[in-house]
Structure formats: structure tokens, C-alpha cells
Short mmCIF file of C-alpha atoms (C1' of nucleotides) in Angstrom, two decimals:
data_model
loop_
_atom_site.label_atom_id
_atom_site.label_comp_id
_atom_site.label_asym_id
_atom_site.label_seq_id
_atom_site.Cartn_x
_atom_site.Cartn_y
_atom_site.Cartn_z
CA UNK A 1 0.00 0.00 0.00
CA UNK A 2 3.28 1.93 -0.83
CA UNK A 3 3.83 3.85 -3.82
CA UNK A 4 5.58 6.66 -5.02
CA UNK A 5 3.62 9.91 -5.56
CA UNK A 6 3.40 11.24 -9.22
CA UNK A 7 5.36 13.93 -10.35
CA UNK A 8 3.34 17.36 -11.28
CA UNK A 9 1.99 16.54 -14.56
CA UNK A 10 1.95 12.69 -14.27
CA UNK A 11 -1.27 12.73 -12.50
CA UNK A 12 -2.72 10.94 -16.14
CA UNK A 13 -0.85 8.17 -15.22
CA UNK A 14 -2.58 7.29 -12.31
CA UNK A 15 -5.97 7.43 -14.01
CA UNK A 16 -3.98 5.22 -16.69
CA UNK A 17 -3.02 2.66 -13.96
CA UNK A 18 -6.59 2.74 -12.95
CA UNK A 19 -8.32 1.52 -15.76
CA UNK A 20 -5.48 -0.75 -16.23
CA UNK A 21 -6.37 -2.36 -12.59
CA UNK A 22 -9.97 -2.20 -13.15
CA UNK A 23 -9.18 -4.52 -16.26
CA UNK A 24 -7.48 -6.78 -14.68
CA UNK A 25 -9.47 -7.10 -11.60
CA UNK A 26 -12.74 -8.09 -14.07
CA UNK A 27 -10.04 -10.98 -16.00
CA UNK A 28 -8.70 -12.18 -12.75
CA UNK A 29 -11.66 -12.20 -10.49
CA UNK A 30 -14.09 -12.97 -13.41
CA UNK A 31 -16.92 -10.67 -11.56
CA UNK A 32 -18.13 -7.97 -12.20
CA UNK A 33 -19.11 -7.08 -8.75
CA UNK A 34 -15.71 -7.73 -7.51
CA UNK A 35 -14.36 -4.08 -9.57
CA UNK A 36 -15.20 -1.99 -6.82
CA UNK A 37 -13.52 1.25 -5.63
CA UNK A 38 -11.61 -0.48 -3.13
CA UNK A 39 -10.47 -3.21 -4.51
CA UNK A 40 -9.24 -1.13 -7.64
CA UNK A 41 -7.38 0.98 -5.08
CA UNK A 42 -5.83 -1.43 -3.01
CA UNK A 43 -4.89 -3.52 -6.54
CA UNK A 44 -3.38 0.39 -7.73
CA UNK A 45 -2.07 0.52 -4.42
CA UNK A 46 -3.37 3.87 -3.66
CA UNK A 47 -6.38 4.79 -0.93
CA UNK A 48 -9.62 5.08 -2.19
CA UNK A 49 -10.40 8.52 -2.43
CA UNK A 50 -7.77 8.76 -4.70
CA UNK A 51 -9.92 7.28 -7.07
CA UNK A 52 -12.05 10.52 -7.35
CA UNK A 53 -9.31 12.58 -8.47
CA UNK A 54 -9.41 10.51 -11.71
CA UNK A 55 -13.08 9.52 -12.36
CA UNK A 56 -16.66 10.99 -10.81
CA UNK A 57 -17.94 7.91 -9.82
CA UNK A 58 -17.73 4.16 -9.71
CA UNK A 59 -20.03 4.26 -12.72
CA UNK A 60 -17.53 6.48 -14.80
CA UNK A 61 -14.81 4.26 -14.03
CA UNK A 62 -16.60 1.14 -15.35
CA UNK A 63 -17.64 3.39 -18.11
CA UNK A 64 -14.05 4.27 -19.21
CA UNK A 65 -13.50 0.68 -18.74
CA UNK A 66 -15.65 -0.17 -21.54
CA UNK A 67 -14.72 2.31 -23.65
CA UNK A 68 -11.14 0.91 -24.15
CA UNK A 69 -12.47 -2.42 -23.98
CA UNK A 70 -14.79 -1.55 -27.21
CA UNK A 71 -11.83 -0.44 -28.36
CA UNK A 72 -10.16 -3.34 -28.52
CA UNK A 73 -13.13 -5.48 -29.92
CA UNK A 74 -13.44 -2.78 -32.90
CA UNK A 75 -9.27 -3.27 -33.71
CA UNK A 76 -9.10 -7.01 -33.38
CA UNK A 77 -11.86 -7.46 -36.01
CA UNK A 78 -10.07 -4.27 -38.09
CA UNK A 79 -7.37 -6.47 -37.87
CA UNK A 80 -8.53 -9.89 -38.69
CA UNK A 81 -10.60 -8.53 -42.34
CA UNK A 82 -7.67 -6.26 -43.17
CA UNK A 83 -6.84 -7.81 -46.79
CA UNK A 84 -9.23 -10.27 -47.39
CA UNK A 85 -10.68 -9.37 -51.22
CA UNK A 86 -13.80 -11.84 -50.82
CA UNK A 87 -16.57 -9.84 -48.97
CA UNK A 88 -18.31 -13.14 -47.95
CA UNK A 89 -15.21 -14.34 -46.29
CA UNK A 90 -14.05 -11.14 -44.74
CA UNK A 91 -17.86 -11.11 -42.99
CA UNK A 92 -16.84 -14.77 -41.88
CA UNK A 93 -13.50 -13.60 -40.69
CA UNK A 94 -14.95 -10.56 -38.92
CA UNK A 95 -17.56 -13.05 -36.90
CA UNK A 96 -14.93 -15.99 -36.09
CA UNK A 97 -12.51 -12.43 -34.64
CA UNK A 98 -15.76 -11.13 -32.97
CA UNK A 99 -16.37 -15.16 -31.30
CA UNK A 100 -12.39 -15.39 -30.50
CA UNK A 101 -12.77 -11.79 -28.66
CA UNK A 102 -15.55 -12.96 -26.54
CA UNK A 103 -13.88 -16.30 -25.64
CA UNK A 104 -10.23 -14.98 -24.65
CA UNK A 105 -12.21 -11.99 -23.10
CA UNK A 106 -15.21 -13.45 -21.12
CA UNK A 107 -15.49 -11.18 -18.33
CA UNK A 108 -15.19 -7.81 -21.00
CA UNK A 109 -17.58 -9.63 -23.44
CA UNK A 110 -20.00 -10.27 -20.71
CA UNK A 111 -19.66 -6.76 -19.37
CA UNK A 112 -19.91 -5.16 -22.93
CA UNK A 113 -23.42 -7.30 -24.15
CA UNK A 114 -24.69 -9.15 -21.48
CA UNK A 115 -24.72 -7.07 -18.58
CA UNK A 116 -27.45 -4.50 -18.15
CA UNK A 117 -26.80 -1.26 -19.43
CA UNK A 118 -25.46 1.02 -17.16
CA UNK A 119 -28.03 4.08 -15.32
CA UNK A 120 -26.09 7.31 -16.92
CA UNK A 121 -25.24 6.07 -19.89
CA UNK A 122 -25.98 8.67 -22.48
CA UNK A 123 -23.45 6.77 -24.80
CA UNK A 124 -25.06 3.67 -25.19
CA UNK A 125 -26.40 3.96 -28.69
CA UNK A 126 -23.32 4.47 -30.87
CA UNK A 127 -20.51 6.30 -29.42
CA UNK A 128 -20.20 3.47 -26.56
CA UNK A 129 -19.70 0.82 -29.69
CA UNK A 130 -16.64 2.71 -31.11
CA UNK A 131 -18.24 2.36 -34.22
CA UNK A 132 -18.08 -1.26 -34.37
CA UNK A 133 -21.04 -1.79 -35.33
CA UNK A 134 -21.21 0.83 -38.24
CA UNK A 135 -18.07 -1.39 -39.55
CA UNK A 136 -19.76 -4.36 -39.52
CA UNK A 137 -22.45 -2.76 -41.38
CA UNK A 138 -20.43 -1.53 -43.75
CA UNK A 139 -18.64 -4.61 -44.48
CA UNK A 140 -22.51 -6.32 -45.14
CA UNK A 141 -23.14 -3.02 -47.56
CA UNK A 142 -19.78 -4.30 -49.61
CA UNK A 143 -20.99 -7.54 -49.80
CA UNK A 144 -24.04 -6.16 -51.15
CA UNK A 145 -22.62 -4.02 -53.52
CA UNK A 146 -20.02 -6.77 -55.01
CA UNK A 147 -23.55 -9.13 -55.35
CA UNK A 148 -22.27 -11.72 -53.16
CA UNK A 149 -25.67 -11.20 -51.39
CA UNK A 150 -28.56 -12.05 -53.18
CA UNK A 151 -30.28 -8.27 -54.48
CA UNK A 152 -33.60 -8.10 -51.89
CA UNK A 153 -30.92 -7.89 -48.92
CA UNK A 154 -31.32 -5.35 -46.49
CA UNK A 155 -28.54 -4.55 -45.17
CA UNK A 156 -29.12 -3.27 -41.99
CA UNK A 157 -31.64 -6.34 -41.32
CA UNK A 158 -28.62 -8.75 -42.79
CA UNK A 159 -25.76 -7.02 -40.09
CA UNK A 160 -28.28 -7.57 -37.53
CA UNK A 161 -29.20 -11.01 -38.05
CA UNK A 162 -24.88 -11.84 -38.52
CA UNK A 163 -24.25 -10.17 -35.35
CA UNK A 164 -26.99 -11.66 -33.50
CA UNK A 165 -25.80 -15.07 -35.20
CA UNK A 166 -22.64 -14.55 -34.03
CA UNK A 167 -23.17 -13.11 -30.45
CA UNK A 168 -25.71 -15.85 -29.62
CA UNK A 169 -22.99 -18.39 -29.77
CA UNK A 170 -20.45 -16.48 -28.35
CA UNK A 171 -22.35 -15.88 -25.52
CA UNK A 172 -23.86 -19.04 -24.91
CA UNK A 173 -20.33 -20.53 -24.86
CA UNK A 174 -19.71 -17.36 -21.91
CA UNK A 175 -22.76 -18.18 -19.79
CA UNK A 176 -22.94 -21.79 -20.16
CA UNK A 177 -19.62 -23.30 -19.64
CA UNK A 178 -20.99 -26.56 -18.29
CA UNK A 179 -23.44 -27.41 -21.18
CA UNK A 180 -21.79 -30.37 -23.03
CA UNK A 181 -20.68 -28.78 -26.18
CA UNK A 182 -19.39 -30.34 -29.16
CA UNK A 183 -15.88 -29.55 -30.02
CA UNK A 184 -16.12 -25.67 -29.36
CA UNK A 185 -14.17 -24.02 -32.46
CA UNK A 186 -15.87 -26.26 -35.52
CA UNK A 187 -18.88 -25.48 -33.84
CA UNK A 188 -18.37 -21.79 -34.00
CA UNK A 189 -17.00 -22.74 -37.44
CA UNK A 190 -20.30 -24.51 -38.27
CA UNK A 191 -22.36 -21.60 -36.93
CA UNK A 192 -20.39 -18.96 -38.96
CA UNK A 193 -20.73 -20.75 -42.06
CA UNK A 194 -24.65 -21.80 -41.20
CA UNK A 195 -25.25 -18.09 -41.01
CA UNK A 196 -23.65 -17.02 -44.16
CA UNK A 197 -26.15 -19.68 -45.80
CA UNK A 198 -28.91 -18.21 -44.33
CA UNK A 199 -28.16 -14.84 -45.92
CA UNK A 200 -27.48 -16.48 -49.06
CA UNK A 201 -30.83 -17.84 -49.40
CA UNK A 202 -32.98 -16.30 -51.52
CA UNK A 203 -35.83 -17.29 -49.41
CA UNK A 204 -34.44 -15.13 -47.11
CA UNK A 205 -35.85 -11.31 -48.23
CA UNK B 1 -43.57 -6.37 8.69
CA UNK B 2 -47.17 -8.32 10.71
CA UNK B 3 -48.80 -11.47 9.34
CA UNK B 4 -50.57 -14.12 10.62
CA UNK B 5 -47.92 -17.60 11.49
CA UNK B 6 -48.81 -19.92 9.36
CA UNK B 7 -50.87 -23.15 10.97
CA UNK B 8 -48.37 -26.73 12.03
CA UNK B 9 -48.33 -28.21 8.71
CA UNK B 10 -48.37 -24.97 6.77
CA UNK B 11 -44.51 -24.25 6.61
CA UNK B 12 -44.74 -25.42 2.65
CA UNK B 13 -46.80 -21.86 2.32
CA UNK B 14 -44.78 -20.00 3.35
CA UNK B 15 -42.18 -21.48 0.75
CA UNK B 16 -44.04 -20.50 -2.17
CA UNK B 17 -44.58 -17.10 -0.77
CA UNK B 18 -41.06 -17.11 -0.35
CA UNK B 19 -40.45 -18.12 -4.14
CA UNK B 20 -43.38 -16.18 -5.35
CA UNK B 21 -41.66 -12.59 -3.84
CA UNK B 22 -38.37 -14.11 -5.27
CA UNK B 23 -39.73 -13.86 -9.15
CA UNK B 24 -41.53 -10.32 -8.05
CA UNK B 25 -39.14 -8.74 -7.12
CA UNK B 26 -36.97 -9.64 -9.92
CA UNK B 27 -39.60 -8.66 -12.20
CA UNK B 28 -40.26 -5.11 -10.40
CA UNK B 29 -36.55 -4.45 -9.85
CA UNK B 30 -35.43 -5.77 -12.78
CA UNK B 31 -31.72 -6.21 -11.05
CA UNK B 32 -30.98 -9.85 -9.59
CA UNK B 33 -28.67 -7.96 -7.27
CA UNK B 34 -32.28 -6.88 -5.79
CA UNK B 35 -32.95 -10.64 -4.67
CA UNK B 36 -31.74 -10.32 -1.21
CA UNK B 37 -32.50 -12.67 1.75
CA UNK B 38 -33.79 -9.15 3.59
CA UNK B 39 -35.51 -8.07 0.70
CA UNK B 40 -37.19 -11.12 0.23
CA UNK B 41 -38.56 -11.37 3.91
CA UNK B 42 -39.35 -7.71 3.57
CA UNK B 43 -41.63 -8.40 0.76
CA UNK B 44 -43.23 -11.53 2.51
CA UNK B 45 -43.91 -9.97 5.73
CA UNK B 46 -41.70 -11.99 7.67
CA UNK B 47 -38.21 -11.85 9.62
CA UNK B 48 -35.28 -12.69 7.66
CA UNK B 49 -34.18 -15.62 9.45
CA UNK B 50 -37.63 -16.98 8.83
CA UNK B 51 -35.98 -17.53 5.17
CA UNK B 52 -33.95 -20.30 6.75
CA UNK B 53 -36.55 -22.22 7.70
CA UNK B 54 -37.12 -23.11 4.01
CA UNK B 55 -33.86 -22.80 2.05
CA UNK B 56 -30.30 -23.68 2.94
CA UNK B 57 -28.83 -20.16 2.12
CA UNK B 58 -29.10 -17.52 -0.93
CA UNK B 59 -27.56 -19.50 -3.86
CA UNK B 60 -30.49 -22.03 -2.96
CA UNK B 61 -33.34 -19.74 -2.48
CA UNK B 62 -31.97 -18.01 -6.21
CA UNK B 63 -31.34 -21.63 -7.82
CA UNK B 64 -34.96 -22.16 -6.48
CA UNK B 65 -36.20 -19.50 -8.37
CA UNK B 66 -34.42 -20.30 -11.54
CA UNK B 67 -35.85 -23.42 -11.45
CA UNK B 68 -38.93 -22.62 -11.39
CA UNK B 69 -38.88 -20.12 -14.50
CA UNK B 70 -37.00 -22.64 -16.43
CA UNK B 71 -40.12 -24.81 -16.41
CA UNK B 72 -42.50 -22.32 -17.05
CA UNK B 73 -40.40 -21.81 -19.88
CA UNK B 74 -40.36 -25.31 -21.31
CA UNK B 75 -43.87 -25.48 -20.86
CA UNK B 76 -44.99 -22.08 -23.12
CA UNK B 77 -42.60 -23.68 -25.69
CA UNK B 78 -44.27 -26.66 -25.89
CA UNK B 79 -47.58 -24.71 -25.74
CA UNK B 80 -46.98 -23.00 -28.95
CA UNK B 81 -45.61 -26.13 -30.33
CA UNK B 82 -48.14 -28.28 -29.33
CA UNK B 83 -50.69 -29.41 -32.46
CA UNK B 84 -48.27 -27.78 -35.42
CA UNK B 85 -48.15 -30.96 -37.71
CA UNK B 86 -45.45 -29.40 -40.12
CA UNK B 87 -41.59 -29.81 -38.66
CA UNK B 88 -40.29 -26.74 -39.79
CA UNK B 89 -43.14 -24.90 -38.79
CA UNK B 90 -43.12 -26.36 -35.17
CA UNK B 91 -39.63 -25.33 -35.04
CA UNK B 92 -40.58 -21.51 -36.04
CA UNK B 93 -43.02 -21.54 -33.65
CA UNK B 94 -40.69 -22.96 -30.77
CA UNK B 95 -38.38 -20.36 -31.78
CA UNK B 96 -40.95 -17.91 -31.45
CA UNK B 97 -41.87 -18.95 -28.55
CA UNK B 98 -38.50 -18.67 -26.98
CA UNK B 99 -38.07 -15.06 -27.97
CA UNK B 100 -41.28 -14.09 -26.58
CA UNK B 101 -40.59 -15.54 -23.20
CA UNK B 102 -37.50 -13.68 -23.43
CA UNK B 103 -38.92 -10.50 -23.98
CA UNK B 104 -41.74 -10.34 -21.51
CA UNK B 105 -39.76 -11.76 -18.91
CA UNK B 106 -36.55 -10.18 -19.48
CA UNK B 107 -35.31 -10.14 -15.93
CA UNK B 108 -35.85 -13.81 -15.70
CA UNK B 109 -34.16 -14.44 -18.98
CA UNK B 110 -30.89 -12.81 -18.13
CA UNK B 111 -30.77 -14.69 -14.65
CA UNK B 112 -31.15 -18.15 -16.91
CA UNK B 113 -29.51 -17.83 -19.19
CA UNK B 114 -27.35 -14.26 -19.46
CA UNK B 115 -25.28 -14.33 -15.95
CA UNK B 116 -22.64 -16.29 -14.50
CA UNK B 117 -23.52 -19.92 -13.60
CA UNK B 118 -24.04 -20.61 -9.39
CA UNK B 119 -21.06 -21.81 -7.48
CA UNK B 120 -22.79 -24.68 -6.04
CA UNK B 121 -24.53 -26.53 -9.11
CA UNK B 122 -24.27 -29.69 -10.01
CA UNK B 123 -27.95 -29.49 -11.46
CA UNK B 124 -26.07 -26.47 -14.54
CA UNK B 125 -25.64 -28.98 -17.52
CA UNK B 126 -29.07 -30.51 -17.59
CA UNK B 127 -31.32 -31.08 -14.77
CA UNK B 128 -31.33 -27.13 -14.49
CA UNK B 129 -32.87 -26.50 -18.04
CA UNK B 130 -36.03 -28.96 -16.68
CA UNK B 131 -35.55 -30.87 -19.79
CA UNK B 132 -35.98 -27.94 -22.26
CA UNK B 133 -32.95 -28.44 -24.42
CA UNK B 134 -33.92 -32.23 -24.60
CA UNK B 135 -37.59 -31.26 -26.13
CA UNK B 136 -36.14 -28.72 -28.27
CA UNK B 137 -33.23 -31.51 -29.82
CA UNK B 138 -36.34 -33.76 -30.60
CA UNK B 139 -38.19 -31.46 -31.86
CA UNK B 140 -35.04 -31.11 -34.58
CA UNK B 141 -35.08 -34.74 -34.92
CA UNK B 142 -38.65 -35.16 -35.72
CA UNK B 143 -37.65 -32.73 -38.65
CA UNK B 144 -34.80 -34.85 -39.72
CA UNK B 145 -36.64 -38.34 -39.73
CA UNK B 146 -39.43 -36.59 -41.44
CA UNK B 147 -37.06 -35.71 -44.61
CA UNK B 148 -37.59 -31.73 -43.97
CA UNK B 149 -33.83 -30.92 -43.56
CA UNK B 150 -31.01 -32.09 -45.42
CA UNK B 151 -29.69 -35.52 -45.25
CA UNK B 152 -26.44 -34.38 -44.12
CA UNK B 153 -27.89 -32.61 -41.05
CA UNK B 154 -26.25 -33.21 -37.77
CA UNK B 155 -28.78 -32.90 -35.48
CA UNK B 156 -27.49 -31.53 -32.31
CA UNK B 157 -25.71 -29.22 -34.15
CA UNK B 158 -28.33 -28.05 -35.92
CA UNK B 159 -30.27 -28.03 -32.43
CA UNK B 160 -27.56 -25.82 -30.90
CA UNK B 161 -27.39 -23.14 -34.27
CA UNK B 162 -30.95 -22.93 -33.88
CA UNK B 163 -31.21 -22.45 -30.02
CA UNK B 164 -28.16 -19.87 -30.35
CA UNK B 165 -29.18 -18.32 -33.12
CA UNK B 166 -33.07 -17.20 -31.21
CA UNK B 167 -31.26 -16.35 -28.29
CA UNK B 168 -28.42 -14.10 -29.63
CA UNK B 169 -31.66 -12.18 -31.06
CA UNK B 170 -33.49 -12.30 -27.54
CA UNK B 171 -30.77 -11.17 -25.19
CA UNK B 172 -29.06 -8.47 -27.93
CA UNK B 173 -32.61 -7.31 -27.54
CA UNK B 174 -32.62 -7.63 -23.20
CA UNK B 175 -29.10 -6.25 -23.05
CA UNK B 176 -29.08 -3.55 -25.65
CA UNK B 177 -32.64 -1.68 -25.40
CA UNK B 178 -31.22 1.34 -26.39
CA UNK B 179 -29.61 0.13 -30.00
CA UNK B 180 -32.14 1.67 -32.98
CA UNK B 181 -33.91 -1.99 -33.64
CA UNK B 182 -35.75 -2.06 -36.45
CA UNK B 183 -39.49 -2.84 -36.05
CA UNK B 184 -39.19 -5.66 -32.84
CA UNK B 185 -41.38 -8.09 -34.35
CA UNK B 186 -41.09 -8.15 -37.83
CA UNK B 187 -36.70 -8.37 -36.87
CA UNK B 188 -37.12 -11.14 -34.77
CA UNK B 189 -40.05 -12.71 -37.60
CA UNK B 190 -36.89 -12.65 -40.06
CA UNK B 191 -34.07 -13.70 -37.84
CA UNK B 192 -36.04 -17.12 -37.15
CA UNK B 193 -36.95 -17.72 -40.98
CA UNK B 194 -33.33 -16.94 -41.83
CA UNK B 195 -31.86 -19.48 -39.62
CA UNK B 196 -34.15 -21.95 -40.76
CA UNK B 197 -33.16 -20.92 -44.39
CA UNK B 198 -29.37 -21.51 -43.07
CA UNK B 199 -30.23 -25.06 -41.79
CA UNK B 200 -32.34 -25.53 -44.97
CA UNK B 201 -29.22 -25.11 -47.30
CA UNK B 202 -27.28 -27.81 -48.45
CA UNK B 203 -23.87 -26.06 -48.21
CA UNK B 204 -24.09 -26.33 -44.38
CA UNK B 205 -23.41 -29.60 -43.71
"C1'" DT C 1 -63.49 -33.16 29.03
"C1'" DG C 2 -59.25 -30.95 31.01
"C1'" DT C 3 -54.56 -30.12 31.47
"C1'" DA C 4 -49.44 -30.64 31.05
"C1'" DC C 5 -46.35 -30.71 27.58
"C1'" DA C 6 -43.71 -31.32 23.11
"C1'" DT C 7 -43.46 -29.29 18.69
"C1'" DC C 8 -42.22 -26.02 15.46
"C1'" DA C 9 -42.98 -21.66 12.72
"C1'" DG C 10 -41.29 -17.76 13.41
"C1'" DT C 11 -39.02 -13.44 16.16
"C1'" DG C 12 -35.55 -9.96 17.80
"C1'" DA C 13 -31.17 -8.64 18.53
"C1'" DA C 14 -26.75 -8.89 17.27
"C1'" DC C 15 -22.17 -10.18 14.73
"C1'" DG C 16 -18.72 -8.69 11.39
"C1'" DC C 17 -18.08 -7.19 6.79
"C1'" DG C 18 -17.14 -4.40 2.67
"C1'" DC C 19 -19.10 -0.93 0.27
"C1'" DG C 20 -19.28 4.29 -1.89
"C1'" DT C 21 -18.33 8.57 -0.59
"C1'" DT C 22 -16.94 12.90 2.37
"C1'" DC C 23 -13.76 15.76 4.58
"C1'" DA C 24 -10.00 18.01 6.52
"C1'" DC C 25 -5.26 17.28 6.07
"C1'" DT C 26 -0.18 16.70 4.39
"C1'" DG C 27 3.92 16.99 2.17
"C1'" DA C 28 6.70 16.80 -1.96
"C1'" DT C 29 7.00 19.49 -6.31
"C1'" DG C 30 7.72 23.32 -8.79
"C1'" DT C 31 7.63 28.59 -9.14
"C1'" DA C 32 8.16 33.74 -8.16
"C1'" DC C 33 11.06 36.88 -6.58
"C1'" DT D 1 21.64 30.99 -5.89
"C1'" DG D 2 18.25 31.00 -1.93
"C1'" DT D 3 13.94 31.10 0.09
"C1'" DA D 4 8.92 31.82 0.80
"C1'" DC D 5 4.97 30.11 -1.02
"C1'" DA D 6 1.16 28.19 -4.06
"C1'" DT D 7 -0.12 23.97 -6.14
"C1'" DC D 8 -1.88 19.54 -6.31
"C1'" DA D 9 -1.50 14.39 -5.97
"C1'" DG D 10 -2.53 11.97 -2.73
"C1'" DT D 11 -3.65 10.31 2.65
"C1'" DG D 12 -6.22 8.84 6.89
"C1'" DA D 13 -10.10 8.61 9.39
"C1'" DA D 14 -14.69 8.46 9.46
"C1'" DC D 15 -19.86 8.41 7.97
"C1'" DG D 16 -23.94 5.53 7.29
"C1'" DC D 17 -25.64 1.62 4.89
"C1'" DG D 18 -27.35 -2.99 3.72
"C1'" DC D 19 -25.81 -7.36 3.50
"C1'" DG D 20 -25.73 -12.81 4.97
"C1'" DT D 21 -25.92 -15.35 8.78
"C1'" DT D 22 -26.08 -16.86 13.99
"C1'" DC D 23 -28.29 -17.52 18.23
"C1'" DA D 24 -31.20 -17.80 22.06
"C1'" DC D 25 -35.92 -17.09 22.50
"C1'" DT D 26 -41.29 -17.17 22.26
"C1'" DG D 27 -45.78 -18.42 21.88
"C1'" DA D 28 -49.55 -20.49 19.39
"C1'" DT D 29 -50.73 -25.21 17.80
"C1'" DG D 30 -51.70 -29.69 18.39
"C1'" DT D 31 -51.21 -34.11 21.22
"C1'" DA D 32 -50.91 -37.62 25.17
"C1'" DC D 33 -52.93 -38.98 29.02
#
DNA sequence: TGTACATCAGTGAACGCGCGTTCACTGATGTAC
DNA sequence: TGTACATCAGTGAACGCGCGTTCACTGATGTAC
């Protein structure tokens, strides 16, 4: 419970080292209940009030928390579509990056969409998704517009059917650990590519 | 905080009421974290070590509860199953089904099937889901012996796209209330006849 | 029919705990002169 | 170069709260004789 005070300007770093230990706490503890003022502050190694220099609340610090953790989601799947020509697969290879996310970050996944959202939370709608979302819809309005979807696709309805697609599993996997699952990754395989076919239909409007 | 004691073989009463103020609260709340042993006895009209009398500690009186909704949701799926001749159909209307629950009981949903499993359950993998997940599997089988999927169709996991598949829908839709849905019903209407459309495909083996 | 007594559903008071948040403060850091 | 002083990142103690759980108890209900 020793540390050394930060210089004059450095007091950014605290509120870095913050976040950091709220992040870690939610991996380590795997509960959500267990990032609490205290416990960040003792795991900072810092008192409590200390916190308040940095954030308002305990709800703006799991607020900020989010934030980078959105963050994070939005670059992996960035990442994992970067250079892949075929709009069909890059939607498959932004769903299987979306399902890795939420299975080497359970506690941020369940914090980010299955948690309820939070009371002050003006940011919900968009802003809180880092724009995610309005990338995955975008990559559906490519595949559209190279007519790897069949024409009567709406595109907003065909993002929000993928991501629910893809969250359902993902989050199944989270809140259900015990449930005898087949081999986990070709069944997230399986799902990804059941999906796709459902889009491809042209059934399907 | 007065009501009358309950008569010598009455203590099973007072159980329900016990359960019964378990699932309101919940439902008025809307915050599991609500679902205290005071709050509970508060809401009975009774002491809280009165709560003792009937369940071992929390975790039971909660994995009581949970019980309970997970066979009232097993039995309004097979309600809207119940007389539908045509396999696919049946499974629509299971599906449907499903979502509904989730969305007029949204509360209960995310305790089921949306938070962290109990520390003490050895009734998680199947017991706990009152046999729902079994129906549901047969219910894809019946539609595999009866020719309407593909040959190639594994049924458990086309059981398990399915089931993840309506509830990625439901719980985006609990977790996210504040995302710009498109019309509710007609969105969840084409999410279930587009995963159908995926299993329908012969692509997906 | 009457009475002593066992049963058992519930009470009332208390325990120790960790929480979010506040308040007055301290003491090293940097600055003005 | 030296010193008085303002700044500001943090401390330490305390607040009131609701929680889960325990313990010794009470008093109406039913039963044995």
C-alpha cells in the first residue's frame, strides 16, 4: 500500500493505472461485482479517495473501462478482415474475430453485451460501440454491392441477423460453460458458415 | 412487517410465498442484485431468518427461483408447439416462442440464461434446463426423420445453431434496449426464418 | 373433558463485513522573486 | 543561488448503509394422558 507519488503533470498516469487495474481485476476475479472502488485501489495501491481525483464515480470508471475495452473489440476485427478481397469471407473472418474476442475476453464480453446497461449512460447507442457496429455494417453493404448477397438484402436487417448469429454463440459458450458442447471451435465454425447460408438464401428477403 | 404464522403443517406456504416474492421482485426491480435474503422477507412480511426455515442459504433460495422459471419456460414452448403438424413450422413456432418468453420476462431471462452460472450446481448442464434443451433436440429430430432438412444434417448441431441463433436475437434485444432496432417483431419474424433458411441449405453440412 | 407438555414456525437482537463517498489534512514538487 | 509560497496528488479517518448469517428465544398449535 506503498507507492511513489506522481510527479506534477503525471497525474494521467494514475488514471492510466486505474483503468489498467480495473481490467485486470474483471479478468482475474471474473466478476463484475468484484471491480469496486476499493479493490481497484488497493490492486493500484493507492487509498480510495484517490480514485475521485481521476473519475466521478464508480459508474464512470466502469464506463471508461468499456470504452477501451470496445476499443479493442473494434481493432481485433479491423485487424482480422484487413486484406481479405472476398466480402463473404471477410464477414466470416470478422464473426470468427468477434467469437475469438468474446472467448479470450469473457469477463469484457460479458460486461460489454450481457450485462445490463449502465443508469447514466448517455453513450449507449453508438458512441459506446466505437463504431463497431457501423463497420460491420459496412462490411454487409460491400458484400451487397459486389452481389455476393442475393439483391432483396437489407442490409441493416442482414448485419443484424450476422451479429446476433454470431453473439448468440459467443455468448452461450460465456454463460454456459458446463453445457456439453461439441468440439467448441468447428462449432463456431459450423455456426459462422450456417449463417452465411442463411443470408445467401434467396428465401431469405 | 405483521402477518398471521402460518398453521403446524403450513410451513410449505410459506415457501411458495417465499419463491413467489423471489420472481416479483426480480420482475419489479429488474436487477438480480435486488434478490436479497432481507428483501425477500421484507416483501413476505416476515423476519429474515424466517428464510432459513425453508432454504439452505441464498444461492439455494436463487437456484430455487431459476428453477422454477425454467419450467415455465419449457412449458410455453411446448404450448406454442403443441398441435403444429409441419416440422419446420413447429420449429418456427418454438423459436418464437423462446423469444417471446425472453422478452416479456426479461429479468428472468438474463438470470437463466445471461449471468454467470451458481457456485454450487451440479444441477447447470441438464437437470437445471427442466428438460428444455432435450424437447427442443427432438423437436429437430422429428424434422430430420421426417425428410424436412437435409440428409447431411447433424442434429445436435443443428439443435444448438438454432437455439443460439433465437437467443443471440433475444438477449441483444434484453441487453441492448437502447440500439435503434428495427421494427421488434417483424426483426425477430426474419431472424427465425433466416436461420431456418441456413439449416435448410445444403452447403451447411 | 381438562390439562401438562412437546413441537415447530417464526421473532428480535446482534455479529462482522465491505461498500461508496466525504472531509480536513499533508507533504513533496515546482515557481516567483 | 536562496527562500517563501502556491499547487496539487494523494492520505487517513470516518460516515452511514445494507448485506448474509447466527443464536437464544417465544408463543400459538396440536397431542398424550
Amino acid at each position: 500500500v506503498n507507492r511513489p507519488r506522481a510527479r506534477r503533470g503525471e497525474g494521467e498516469h494514475l488514471r492510466d493505472e486505474i483503468l489498467e487495474a480495473g481490467r485486470r481485476l474483471l479478468v482475474e476475479t471474473g466478476d463484475e461485482d468484484a471491480v469496486t472502488i476499493r479493490a481497484v485501489a488497493r490492486e493500484v495501491g493507492v487509498t480510495p479517495p484517490a480514485i475521485y481525483l481521476h473519475f466521478e464515480d464508480k459508474n464512470a470508471l466502469l464506463l471508461a473501462v468499456c470504452r477501451k475495452t470496445f476499443e479493442a473489440l473494434d481493432d481485433q476485427i479491423e485487424a482480422a478482415a484487413a486484406g481479405i478481397a472476398d466480402p463473404l469471407e471477410a464477414l466470416r473472418a470478422r464473426g470468427a474475430a468477434y467469437a475469438r474476442f468474446g472467448r479470450e475476453n469473457p469477463e469484457h464480453y460479458r460486461i460489454l453485451f450481457m450485462t445490463r446497461p449502465f443508469e447514466h449512460d448517455e453513450l449507449e447507442p453508438a458512441e459506446m460501440t466505437s463504431g463497431a457496429f457501423e463497420h460491420h455494417l459496412e462490411a454487409v453493404q460491400r458484400a451487397c454491392a459486389a452481389g455476393a448477397l442475393p439483391p432483396s438484402t437489407d442490409p441493416l436487417l442482414a448485419a443484424i441477423f450476422l451479429w446476433s448469429g454470431v453473439h448468440g454463440i459467443t455468448s452461450l459458450l460465456i454463460a454456459k460453460p458446463k453445457f456439453p458442447w461439441p468440439p467448441i471451435d468447428e462449432l463456431v465454425d459450423h455456426v459462422l458458415r450456417t449463417l452465411v447460408e442463411g443470408l445467401l438464401s434467396p428465401g431469405a428477403a
